[in-house]
């Protein structure tokens, strides 16, 4: 693999930044200053230092994004901005896609990756990966509504699986689902004659939304988060 491709795939720098760093003698391979950005390396064996930072190569990239309103969970859309456009240019070229969908006006935790197998596993219905959402409603939510939501409601011919609902205020709370039908929470709340006015995903499987990320901001997953995500 080309050295500049290996380094840029980690998102640390763009290929042109890497070329400049190589020219400035700031890239080391196995302890020696590199002369050519396109030299061939074995990414699993080589030790690379880019501008003083060790490069940790991964075959796949995993990113946590705090999705803002107005962005669609897709890689391309003819009209609306996509969550991919919130990433720097070099990360828009490495095949990242959103792992699952959030509605255009839903906020919060979005996993972006180019690891198709893991994404497939996390989203497969049989995996029952838990996702928690903070919600706000137009009307108060009664104990009877919660009991109905938790045991399953009919959303257009499909009865939802058991879930967990916690109320934190008469119109606010958190719902944890282990499935993901289109517009599921909005439809579930409509089934109990209510309406969602705010929805934010706060967990996705083992991942918890990093509160240091402002809307539209992203960060790489930590090694611990990746290990939890890849655990079967
Ligand atoms: N349920 C919804 O209704 N919308 C989302 O974006 C996610 C879950």
Coordinates of N, CA, C and O and ligand atoms in Angstrom, one line a residue, residues 101-103 106 133 177 181-187 199, ligand 1:
X101 N -30.1 4.8 10.2 CA -30.7 6.0 9.8 C -31.2 6.8 11.0 O -31.7 6.2 12.0
X102 N -31.1 8.1 10.9 CA -31.9 9.0 11.8 C -32.6 9.9 10.9 O -32.2 10.3 9.8
X103 N -33.8 10.3 11.3 CA -34.6 11.2 10.5 C -33.9 12.6 10.4 O -33.0 12.9 11.2
X106 N -33.9 14.4 13.5 CA -33.5 13.8 14.7 C -32.0 14.1 14.9 O -31.2 14.2 13.9
X133 N -33.0 6.9 23.1 CA -33.3 8.3 22.5 C -33.9 9.1 23.6 O -34.8 8.6 24.4
X177 N -34.9 1.2 22.5 CA -35.5 0.2 21.5 C -34.4 -0.8 21.2 O -33.2 -0.5 21.2
X181 N -37.4 0.5 13.1 CA -38.3 0.6 12.0 C -38.3 2.1 11.6 O -38.1 3.0 12.5
X182 N -38.7 2.4 10.4 CA -38.7 3.7 9.8 C -39.6 4.6 10.7 O -40.8 4.3 10.9
X183 N -39.1 5.7 11.2 CA -39.9 6.7 12.0 C -40.5 6.0 13.2 O -41.6 6.4 13.7
X184 N -39.8 5.0 13.7 CA -40.5 4.2 14.8 C -41.0 4.9 16.0 O -42.1 4.7 16.4
X185 N -40.1 5.8 16.5 CA -40.6 6.5 17.8 C -41.7 7.4 17.5 O -42.7 7.5 18.3
X186 N -41.6 8.2 16.4 CA -42.7 9.1 16.1 C -44.0 8.3 15.9 O -45.0 8.8 16.4
X187 N -43.9 7.2 15.2 CA -45.2 6.4 15.0 C -45.7 5.8 16.3 O -46.9 5.7 16.6
X199 N -36.2 14.8 19.3 CA -35.7 13.4 19.4 C -34.2 13.5 19.2 O -33.7 14.0 18.2
Ligands
LIG1 N1 -37.4 6.9 15.6 C1 -37.9 8.0 14.8 O1 -39.1 8.2 14.7 N2 -37.0 8.7 14.2 C2 -35.6 8.5 14.3 O2 -34.8 9.3 13.7 C3 -35.2 7.4 15.0 C4 -36.1 6.7 15.7

